[in-house]
Coordinates of C-alpha atoms and ligand atoms in Angstrom, one line a residue:
M1 CA 110.0 126.5 92.4
S2 CA 108.6 126.1 95.5
E3 CA 106.1 129.3 96.9
N4 CA 105.2 127.9 100.0
Q5 CA 108.0 126.3 102.7
L6 CA 108.2 123.2 103.3
P7 CA 108.8 122.1 106.8
Q8 CA 112.2 121.0 106.8
F9 CA 112.1 117.8 109.0
P10 CA 109.5 115.0 107.8
E11 CA 107.6 114.9 111.2
P12 CA 104.2 112.7 110.7
F13 CA 101.3 115.1 112.7
W14 CA 100.0 111.3 113.8
R15 CA 103.0 111.1 116.4
E16 CA 102.0 114.6 118.1
T17 CA 100.3 112.1 119.8
E18 CA 102.1 111.8 123.4
L19 CA 102.5 108.0 123.9
P20 CA 102.8 105.1 126.0
T21 CA 106.7 103.7 126.7
F22 CA 108.4 100.5 127.6
K23 CA 112.2 100.1 128.5
K24 CA 114.0 97.3 126.5
L25 CA 113.7 93.7 126.9
D26 CA 116.8 92.7 129.5
T27 CA 116.4 88.9 129.9
S28 CA 114.7 85.8 128.4
I29 CA 111.1 85.6 129.7
K30 CA 108.4 83.0 128.2
A31 CA 104.8 83.9 126.7
D32 CA 101.8 82.3 124.9
V33 CA 102.2 84.9 121.9
G34 CA 105.3 86.7 121.0
I35 CA 104.4 89.4 118.9
V36 CA 107.2 91.3 116.9
G37 CA 106.5 95.2 115.3
G38 CA 104.1 97.9 116.9
G39 CA 102.3 98.9 114.4
I40 CA 98.1 98.3 113.6
T41 CA 98.5 94.9 113.2
G42 CA 100.8 94.2 116.2
I43 CA 98.9 95.7 118.8
T44 CA 95.6 95.0 117.3
T45 CA 96.3 91.1 117.3
A46 CA 97.4 91.7 120.9
Y47 CA 94.4 93.1 121.8
L48 CA 92.2 90.6 120.9
L49 CA 94.7 87.8 121.9
S50 CA 95.2 89.5 125.5
K51 CA 91.1 89.4 125.8
Q52 CA 90.8 86.4 125.7
N53 CA 93.7 85.3 128.3
F54 CA 96.6 84.6 126.0
K55 CA 99.6 85.7 127.6
V56 CA 101.5 88.2 124.9
V57 CA 104.5 89.9 124.6
L58 CA 105.1 92.2 122.2
I59 CA 108.5 93.6 121.3
D60 CA 109.5 96.7 118.4
S61 CA 113.3 97.6 117.4
D62 CA 111.9 101.1 118.3
E63 CA 109.0 103.2 119.7
I64 CA 106.1 101.3 118.9
L65 CA 103.9 103.6 116.0
N66 CA 106.8 104.9 115.0
G67 CA 106.7 102.5 111.2
T68 CA 104.2 102.4 108.5
T69 CA 101.6 103.5 111.2
G70 CA 102.5 106.4 112.7
H71 CA 103.2 107.8 109.2
T72 CA 100.0 107.0 107.1
T73 CA 96.8 108.7 105.8
A74 CA 95.0 106.3 107.9
K75 CA 91.6 106.0 105.5
I76 CA 89.5 103.0 107.0
T77 CA 87.9 102.0 103.7
A78 CA 86.9 98.9 101.8
Q79 CA 88.3 100.7 98.4
H80 CA 91.7 100.0 97.8
G81 CA 91.9 102.4 94.6
L82 CA 90.6 100.5 91.4
I83 CA 90.8 96.7 92.6
Y84 CA 87.6 95.0 92.6
D85 CA 87.1 94.6 88.4
E86 CA 90.7 93.5 88.7
F87 CA 90.3 90.9 91.8
I88 CA 87.0 89.2 89.7
K89 CA 89.2 88.6 86.6
H90 CA 92.4 87.0 88.2
M91 CA 90.6 85.5 91.5
G92 CA 86.5 84.9 90.7
E93 CA 83.5 86.8 92.0
E94 CA 83.6 85.1 95.1
K95 CA 86.8 85.6 96.1
A96 CA 86.8 89.4 95.6
A97 CA 83.6 89.0 97.4
K98 CA 85.7 88.0 100.2
Y99 CA 88.1 90.2 100.1
Y100 CA 85.4 93.3 100.2
K101 CA 83.8 91.6 102.9
A102 CA 87.3 90.7 105.7
A103 CA 87.6 94.7 105.0
M104 CA 84.3 96.2 105.4
K105 CA 84.2 93.4 109.3
A106 CA 87.5 94.8 109.8
K107 CA 86.0 98.6 109.9
E108 CA 83.6 96.9 112.0
L109 CA 86.1 95.9 114.2
I110 CA 87.4 99.7 114.5
E111 CA 84.2 101.1 115.2
K112 CA 83.1 98.8 117.6
L113 CA 86.0 98.8 119.5
I114 CA 86.0 103.0 119.5
T115 CA 82.3 102.8 120.9
E116 CA 83.2 100.5 123.2
H117 CA 86.4 102.0 125.3
K118 CA 84.8 105.3 124.5
I119 CA 88.0 105.8 122.3
D120 CA 88.6 109.7 121.2
C121 CA 90.2 109.4 117.7
D122 CA 88.3 112.1 115.3
Y123 CA 86.3 109.1 113.9
E124 CA 84.5 110.0 111.3
Q125 CA 81.7 108.4 108.8
Q126 CA 82.9 109.8 105.0
D127 CA 82.3 108.3 101.8
A128 CA 84.9 106.9 99.8
Y129 CA 86.0 108.5 95.9
V130 CA 88.2 107.3 93.3
Y131 CA 88.8 109.7 90.5
T132 CA 90.0 110.5 87.2
S133 CA 91.2 113.5 85.2
D134 CA 92.4 111.5 82.2
D135 CA 90.3 109.9 79.9
G136 CA 92.5 107.2 79.4
Y137 CA 90.9 105.6 82.9
M138 CA 87.0 106.0 81.9
M139 CA 86.9 102.3 81.1
Q140 CA 88.8 101.3 84.3
L141 CA 86.4 103.0 86.1
E142 CA 83.5 102.4 84.5
N143 CA 84.3 98.4 85.1
E144 CA 85.0 98.9 88.5
M145 CA 81.9 100.5 88.9
K146 CA 80.6 96.8 87.1
A147 CA 82.4 95.0 89.7
Y148 CA 81.0 97.3 92.6
E149 CA 77.6 95.7 91.3
K150 CA 78.3 92.6 91.0
L151 CA 79.7 92.6 94.4
Q152 CA 76.5 94.5 95.5
I153 CA 78.7 97.1 97.0
S154 CA 77.2 100.7 98.4
S155 CA 78.4 103.0 95.3
E156 CA 77.4 105.2 92.9
F157 CA 78.9 106.5 89.4
L158 CA 79.8 110.0 89.4
S159 CA 81.0 112.8 86.6
E160 CA 81.4 115.4 89.5
I161 CA 82.6 115.1 93.3
P162 CA 82.5 117.0 96.4
L163 CA 85.5 118.7 95.9
K164 CA 86.6 121.3 93.2
L165 CA 88.7 118.8 90.9
P166 CA 88.5 118.9 87.3
I167 CA 87.7 114.9 86.8
K168 CA 86.0 113.2 83.8
A169 CA 84.2 110.8 86.5
A170 CA 84.1 109.1 89.6
V171 CA 83.1 105.9 91.6
K172 CA 82.1 106.7 95.0
M173 CA 82.3 103.8 98.1
H174 CA 78.9 104.9 100.6
D175 CA 80.1 104.6 104.4
Q176 CA 83.2 104.3 104.3
A177 CA 85.4 106.0 107.7
Q178 CA 88.8 107.9 108.7
F179 CA 90.7 108.5 112.4
H180 CA 93.2 109.4 114.0
P181 CA 95.7 106.4 114.5
L182 CA 97.5 107.1 117.2
K183 CA 94.8 108.3 119.1
Y184 CA 93.0 105.1 118.9
L185 CA 96.0 102.5 119.2
K186 CA 97.0 104.2 121.8
E187 CA 93.8 103.0 123.8
L188 CA 94.3 100.0 122.4
V189 CA 98.3 99.1 124.0
Q190 CA 96.1 101.0 127.6
E191 CA 93.8 98.3 126.6
C192 CA 96.3 95.3 126.3
K193 CA 98.4 96.7 129.4
K194 CA 95.6 95.7 131.5
N195 CA 95.1 92.6 130.0
G196 CA 98.4 91.6 131.1
V197 CA 100.5 92.6 127.5
L198 CA 104.0 92.7 127.9
F199 CA 105.4 95.8 125.7
Y200 CA 109.3 96.5 125.5
E201 CA 110.6 99.1 122.7
N202 CA 114.1 99.6 121.7
T203 CA 114.2 95.4 120.7
T204 CA 115.2 93.5 117.8
A205 CA 113.9 90.5 116.9
V206 CA 116.7 88.7 114.7
D207 CA 115.9 85.4 114.4
I208 CA 113.8 82.6 115.4
E209 CA 115.3 79.2 117.2
Y210 CA 113.4 76.6 117.7
N211 CA 113.3 73.8 120.8
K212 CA 110.1 72.6 121.5
H213 CA 108.5 76.0 120.9
P214 CA 109.7 78.7 118.6
N215 CA 112.4 81.4 120.4
I216 CA 112.2 85.0 119.2
V217 CA 116.1 85.6 119.9
T218 CA 116.6 89.5 120.0
R219 CA 119.3 91.2 119.1
D220 CA 121.2 91.6 122.6
G221 CA 120.7 87.1 122.6
H222 CA 116.9 87.2 124.5
R223 CA 114.8 84.7 123.5
I224 CA 110.9 84.9 124.0
T225 CA 109.8 81.5 124.0
C226 CA 106.3 80.9 123.1
N227 CA 104.2 78.5 121.4
H228 CA 103.5 81.1 118.6
V229 CA 105.1 83.6 117.1
I230 CA 103.4 86.9 114.8
A231 CA 105.9 88.5 112.7
A232 CA 104.1 91.6 112.4
S233 CA 106.9 94.0 111.7
H234 CA 106.1 95.5 108.2
F235 CA 108.6 93.2 106.1
P236 CA 108.4 89.8 107.7
F237 CA 111.7 89.9 110.4
Y238 CA 111.7 85.6 109.8
D239 CA 111.8 84.1 106.2
K240 CA 112.2 80.6 106.4
Q241 CA 113.2 80.3 103.1
S242 CA 110.3 81.7 101.6
F243 CA 111.1 84.2 99.8
Y244 CA 109.2 87.7 100.6
F245 CA 111.7 89.9 99.7
A246 CA 111.5 88.4 95.7
R247 CA 107.5 88.1 95.8
M248 CA 106.7 91.7 97.5
Y249 CA 108.1 95.4 96.9
P250 CA 108.2 98.5 98.6
Q251 CA 106.1 101.6 97.3
R252 CA 107.3 105.5 99.1
S253 CA 104.6 107.9 99.0
Y254 CA 104.7 111.7 100.6
V255 CA 102.1 113.5 102.6
L256 CA 101.7 116.6 102.9
A257 CA 99.7 118.6 106.2
I258 CA 98.3 122.0 105.0
T259 CA 95.9 124.3 106.1
S260 CA 93.9 126.1 103.2
K261 CA 91.6 129.0 103.1
L262 CA 89.1 126.9 101.4
K263 CA 86.2 124.7 103.6
F264 CA 86.5 121.0 102.8
P265 CA 83.6 119.7 101.6
G266 CA 84.1 115.8 103.2
G267 CA 84.6 113.0 101.6
M268 CA 87.8 110.9 101.3
Y269 CA 89.6 110.9 97.9
I270 CA 92.1 109.3 95.9
N271 CA 93.3 108.9 91.9
A272 CA 93.0 106.5 89.7
E273 CA 96.6 107.3 86.9
N274 CA 99.6 108.2 88.3
P275 CA 101.4 110.4 89.6
T276 CA 98.8 109.3 92.9
R277 CA 97.0 112.1 94.9
S278 CA 95.3 111.3 97.8
I279 CA 92.9 114.1 99.5
R280 CA 91.4 113.5 103.1
T281 CA 91.2 115.9 106.1
T282 CA 91.5 116.1 110.0
P283 CA 91.1 118.4 112.6
G284 CA 94.1 120.0 114.0
D285 CA 94.8 122.7 116.0
K286 CA 94.5 125.6 114.1
G287 CA 91.3 123.9 111.8
P288 CA 91.2 121.0 109.2
L289 CA 94.7 119.9 108.2
W290 CA 94.3 118.6 104.1
L291 CA 96.1 115.8 104.2
I292 CA 97.2 115.7 100.6
G293 CA 99.3 112.4 99.9
G294 CA 100.6 110.8 97.0
E295 CA 103.9 110.6 94.4
S296 CA 104.2 107.0 95.1
H297 CA 107.3 105.1 92.9
K298 CA 109.5 102.3 94.3
T299 CA 111.5 102.8 97.4
G300 CA 116.0 104.2 96.2
Q301 CA 114.4 104.7 92.8
G302 CA 113.5 107.7 90.8
E303 CA 114.2 111.5 91.6
S304 CA 115.3 113.6 94.0
V305 CA 113.1 112.7 97.2
I306 CA 112.5 116.5 98.2
H307 CA 110.7 116.6 94.2
H308 CA 108.1 115.0 95.2
Y309 CA 107.2 117.4 97.8
E310 CA 107.2 119.7 96.0
K311 CA 105.3 118.2 93.6
L312 CA 102.1 117.9 96.6
E313 CA 103.0 121.3 97.0
Q314 CA 102.2 122.6 93.4
F315 CA 99.6 120.6 93.4
S316 CA 97.7 121.9 96.3
S317 CA 99.0 125.8 95.3
K318 CA 96.6 124.9 92.0
H319 CA 93.8 123.5 93.6
F320 CA 93.4 124.3 97.5
D321 CA 94.8 128.0 98.1
I322 CA 97.6 126.3 101.1
Q323 CA 97.8 128.8 103.7
D324 CA 100.8 127.4 105.6
I325 CA 102.1 123.8 105.4
V326 CA 102.3 122.7 108.3
Y327 CA 103.8 118.9 108.0
R328 CA 105.4 116.5 106.2
W329 CA 106.4 113.3 106.0
S330 CA 106.8 109.8 104.1
A331 CA 106.5 105.9 104.2
Q332 CA 106.5 103.2 102.2
D333 CA 104.3 99.7 101.9
L334 CA 104.3 96.2 100.3
T335 CA 102.3 95.4 97.6
T336 CA 102.3 91.7 96.6
I337 CA 102.5 90.0 93.2
D338 CA 98.4 89.3 93.0
K339 CA 98.5 92.5 95.3
V340 CA 96.1 90.2 98.3
P341 CA 98.1 90.5 101.6
Y342 CA 99.7 87.4 102.6
I343 CA 98.4 87.2 105.9
G344 CA 99.2 83.5 107.7
P345 CA 101.7 81.0 108.2
V346 CA 105.2 81.9 106.9
S347 CA 105.6 78.4 105.2
K348 CA 103.8 75.5 104.6
G349 CA 103.7 73.4 107.2
E350 CA 105.3 76.0 109.9
E351 CA 102.0 76.6 111.6
N352 CA 103.2 78.4 114.4
V353 CA 105.3 81.3 113.0
Y354 CA 102.8 84.1 111.0
V355 CA 103.1 86.8 109.2
A356 CA 101.2 89.8 108.2
T357 CA 102.3 91.7 105.1
G358 CA 102.0 93.4 101.3
Y359 CA 98.8 95.9 102.5
R360 CA 99.4 98.4 99.0
K361 CA 99.1 101.2 101.2
W362 CA 95.3 99.6 102.6
G363 CA 96.5 98.8 106.4
M364 CA 93.8 100.2 108.2
T365 CA 91.6 97.5 107.4
N366 CA 94.2 95.1 106.2
G367 CA 96.0 95.1 109.0
T368 CA 93.3 95.3 111.5
A369 CA 91.6 92.5 108.9
A370 CA 95.3 90.1 109.9
A371 CA 94.8 90.4 113.8
M372 CA 91.3 88.9 112.9
M373 CA 92.6 86.1 111.3
L374 CA 95.6 85.3 113.1
A375 CA 93.5 85.9 116.0
D376 CA 91.6 83.3 115.1
R377 CA 94.0 81.1 114.4
I378 CA 95.9 80.7 116.8
T379 CA 92.4 80.2 119.2
E380 CA 91.3 77.6 116.4
T381 CA 88.1 79.8 115.0
P382 CA 87.2 78.9 111.6
N383 CA 87.7 82.1 109.4
E384 CA 86.3 82.5 106.5
F385 CA 88.4 85.0 104.9
A386 CA 91.8 83.3 105.8
E387 CA 92.0 80.9 103.3
I388 CA 92.6 83.8 100.8
Y389 CA 95.5 85.3 102.2
E390 CA 97.3 82.6 102.6
P391 CA 101.1 83.5 101.9
S392 CA 102.3 80.4 99.9
R393 CA 99.2 80.6 98.1
F394 CA 99.8 80.5 93.9
Q395 CA 97.9 82.2 91.5
P396 CA 99.4 81.7 88.7
D397 CA 97.5 84.6 86.8
P398 CA 98.8 87.8 86.8
S399 CA 101.3 86.3 89.5
V400 CA 103.9 84.7 87.1
R401 CA 104.8 88.0 84.6
K402 CA 104.7 90.1 88.0
F403 CA 107.3 88.0 90.0
M404 CA 109.5 88.8 86.5
E405 CA 109.0 92.3 87.0
I406 CA 109.9 92.5 89.6
N407 CA 112.4 90.5 90.1
A408 CA 114.4 91.9 86.6
D409 CA 113.8 95.4 88.0
V410 CA 115.5 94.1 90.8
A411 CA 118.6 92.7 88.8
K412 CA 118.6 96.0 86.7
H413 CA 119.1 97.8 89.4
M414 CA 122.1 95.5 91.4
L415 CA 124.1 95.8 88.1
K416 CA 122.8 99.6 87.9
G417 CA 124.8 100.4 91.4
K418 CA 127.5 98.3 90.7
L419 CA 128.4 100.3 87.2
D420 CA 127.9 103.3 89.1
F421 CA 132.0 104.7 89.4
S422 CA 131.0 107.4 91.3
N423 CA 133.9 109.9 92.0
N424 CA 131.9 112.9 93.1
K425 CA 134.0 115.4 95.3
L426 CA 134.1 115.6 99.4
T427 CA 135.4 118.8 99.2
E428 CA 131.8 120.3 97.6
L429 CA 130.0 118.1 99.5
K430 CA 127.6 121.1 102.2
T431 CA 126.0 121.1 105.0
D432 CA 122.8 118.3 105.4
E433 CA 123.9 117.0 101.9
A434 CA 125.5 113.5 100.7
V435 CA 127.7 112.4 97.9
V436 CA 128.6 109.1 97.3
T437 CA 132.1 108.6 96.3
R438 CA 134.9 105.8 96.0
I439 CA 137.4 105.4 98.8
N440 CA 140.1 102.8 99.0
G441 CA 137.7 101.1 96.2
T442 CA 134.8 101.2 97.9
R443 CA 131.6 103.0 96.7
T444 CA 130.6 105.2 100.0
G445 CA 128.2 107.4 100.7
I446 CA 129.1 110.2 103.0
Y447 CA 127.0 112.8 104.9
K448 CA 127.5 115.5 106.2
D449 CA 125.5 117.0 109.4
K450 CA 124.4 120.1 110.7
K451 CA 127.7 120.3 112.9
E452 CA 130.2 119.4 109.9
T453 CA 130.4 116.2 111.3
L454 CA 131.1 113.8 108.2
H455 CA 129.2 109.8 108.6
A456 CA 130.6 107.7 105.3
V457 CA 128.8 103.8 105.0
D458 CA 129.2 101.5 102.5
T459 CA 126.6 101.8 100.2
T460 CA 126.6 97.9 99.5
C461 CA 123.1 97.1 100.9
T462 CA 123.7 94.0 103.6
H463 CA 120.6 92.3 102.4
L464 CA 121.9 91.0 99.1
G465 CA 124.4 93.5 98.1
C466 CA 122.6 96.1 95.7
E467 CA 123.7 100.2 96.2
V468 CA 121.6 102.0 98.4
E469 CA 121.0 105.6 96.9
W470 CA 120.1 109.0 98.9
N471 CA 117.3 109.9 100.0
S472 CA 117.6 113.4 101.0
G473 CA 114.2 114.1 102.0
D474 CA 114.6 111.8 105.1
R475 CA 118.1 111.8 105.2
S476 CA 118.7 108.0 104.7
W477 CA 120.4 105.5 102.0
D478 CA 117.2 103.5 100.3
C479 CA 118.0 100.7 98.8
P480 CA 116.6 100.6 95.3
C481 CA 116.1 96.5 95.4
H482 CA 114.2 95.4 97.9
G483 CA 113.8 98.7 100.0
S484 CA 115.7 97.9 102.8
R485 CA 116.5 101.4 104.6
F486 CA 119.7 102.6 106.5
T487 CA 119.8 105.7 108.5
Y488 CA 123.1 108.3 107.9
E489 CA 125.0 106.6 110.3
G490 CA 124.4 102.9 108.6
S491 CA 122.2 101.7 111.2
V492 CA 118.8 99.8 109.9
I493 CA 115.2 101.4 109.7
E494 CA 113.5 99.0 108.1
G495 CA 113.7 95.6 106.2
P496 CA 114.2 93.3 104.6
A497 CA 118.3 94.4 105.4
K498 CA 118.7 93.0 109.3
K499 CA 122.5 94.1 109.5
P500 CA 123.8 98.0 109.3
L501 CA 125.7 99.3 106.7
A502 CA 129.5 99.1 107.1
K503 CA 131.2 102.3 108.3
V504 CA 134.1 103.4 105.7
E505 CA 137.0 105.5 107.4
I506 CA 137.3 108.9 105.4
P507 CA 141.7 108.9 104.8
N508 CA 143.2 111.9 105.9
E509 CA 144.0 114.6 103.1
Ligands
FAD1 C1 101.8 107.8 103.0 C2 101.3 105.9 103.4 C3 99.8 106.3 103.4 C4 98.9 105.6 103.7 N1 97.6 105.7 103.9 C5 97.0 104.7 104.0 C6 95.3 104.6 104.5 O1 95.0 105.7 104.4 N2 94.2 104.1 104.6 C7 95.3 102.6 104.8 O2 94.7 101.5 104.7 N3 96.4 102.3 104.8 C8 96.9 103.4 104.6 N4 98.3 103.0 104.4 C9 99.3 101.9 104.9 C10 99.1 101.7 106.2 O3 99.7 103.0 107.1 C11 100.1 99.9 106.8 O4 99.4 99.6 105.9 C12 100.5 99.7 107.7 O5 100.7 101.2 108.9 C13 101.0 98.6 107.9 O6 100.9 98.3 109.6 P1 102.2 96.9 110.4 O7 101.6 97.4 111.6 O8 101.7 96.2 109.6 O9 103.6 98.0 110.3 P2 104.0 99.2 110.9 O10 103.2 100.4 111.1 O11 105.6 99.5 109.8 O12 104.7 98.4 112.4 C14 105.3 97.5 112.1 C15 106.8 97.7 113.3 O13 107.5 96.6 113.4 C16 108.6 96.9 113.8 N5 109.8 96.4 113.6 C17 110.4 95.7 112.4 N6 111.1 94.9 112.2 C18 111.2 94.7 113.7 C19 112.5 93.8 114.3 N7 112.9 93.1 114.0 N8 112.1 93.4 115.8 C20 111.2 94.4 115.8 N9 110.9 95.5 115.5 C21 110.3 95.3 114.3 C22 108.6 98.3 113.4 O14 109.7 99.3 114.3 C23 107.5 98.9 113.3 O15 107.3 99.5 114.8 C24 99.8 103.8 103.9 C25 100.9 103.7 103.9 C26 101.5 105.2 103.3 C27 102.9 104.7 103.1

């Protein structure tokens, strides 16, 4: 049982920032480049291209910066967990070195833009640590250290870290950074506006049509005719039969922002084992806020969501002497089969529609690197990193095994949902709770809101027909197969699904 009170509603600290708002697109327009998605990828790409005099239009289905970028922990680092030993084994030293270099180039660009535009975004240089408290992970840490040495990454192997945690070992990567992502991106949006970028919010892209040029088709039936389209929509809104849903899996994670009686010693931390624990601080109104993240699991799977927050609270209480829990939030990110993002043409031969996705919770650097690579493609500038991120690549090892795993898991959840003959009693439903029951044979999810109004939806996901599960922490219906999420009224929060859940009439008793 929690000792400290969790905030009732999820709200990321970053979203306290006052952001510009934009109207909905209400006509068809033309642009050189149409960007779908106003997160770090879309906004950075819009900035880079508009600097080079491209006419850019950026649309977002929601408000800008309310997707994963608004719910991140915003470490800017090339230390993406334990990855370099694995990359060297699977794709060789040269490509692993390129991955590291691309992330460091992204960090450099962020620094350059902060300096150039005098952006006040709590940017701080910090060392990054992967630690383990488990003897079983010692060899992996040692191998990671050897990989750092091969790649000449400035680093140290440690048996203690500045933070008071019982650890066995840690690998430290020097000179990484952290910032307030929305203070930073808000200024890039202002710069984009000066460069003529047109932003539209509450404007959903549903398809691409081809005439002479690609046209982004919006839900309201308007067209953005452009020479290049960038799907920076987190999960690509347009697939071109490339089956991105079968080549990536979504993982949710949770964050608590706490105040502590302890003094933070500096550094950014993540453990190697499960459950994940990620730790950094950021300046808050009443002193530093400690961001404690982790508890990753596949979207729509696992235990009741609120337990994940409780576990982070227990970890924080045990080690960091909590004063107050000020914010809580959660979000998901996508991981590709070989853990390298997909950045480039959506499919082979379709050279003017691009995707950037699969950042594995390292999108501050991966998203910025993606923006640099996509801008280079459009300006026809050679880019030394583009090849390893090519979405159409095929790496037999370990891809095939992982592909089978992802899709066997989907099949398992598809079947489990169909065999779940839930018939819970509606009469027992309390305020702010949901049940799954059967109405006229349809598996129906019913949420009772604060005003005691019932919202009933057909739980069959509109993507490929799996059964969605209730997420009590975010009050959403989440799909365990491919990570689509829906509000309790059935609207799409995130894809791959494009259509809302069907509403169900609750019969009078
Ligand atoms: C809990 C958590 C912690 C993390 N911590 C870190 C960290 O410390 N460091 C790090 O580097 N990375 C971290 N990440 C990862 C990082 O936050 C993400 O990889 C990154 O923010 C993704 O940015 P994006 O621009 O691709 O997507 P998003 O920020 O999700 O932006 C996509 C946008 O597209 C819009 N959209 C979607 N579909 C459509 C459509 N059809 N039409 C129009 N618009 C659409 C959405 O509304 C959204 O605004 C973390 C992720 C999570 C979940």
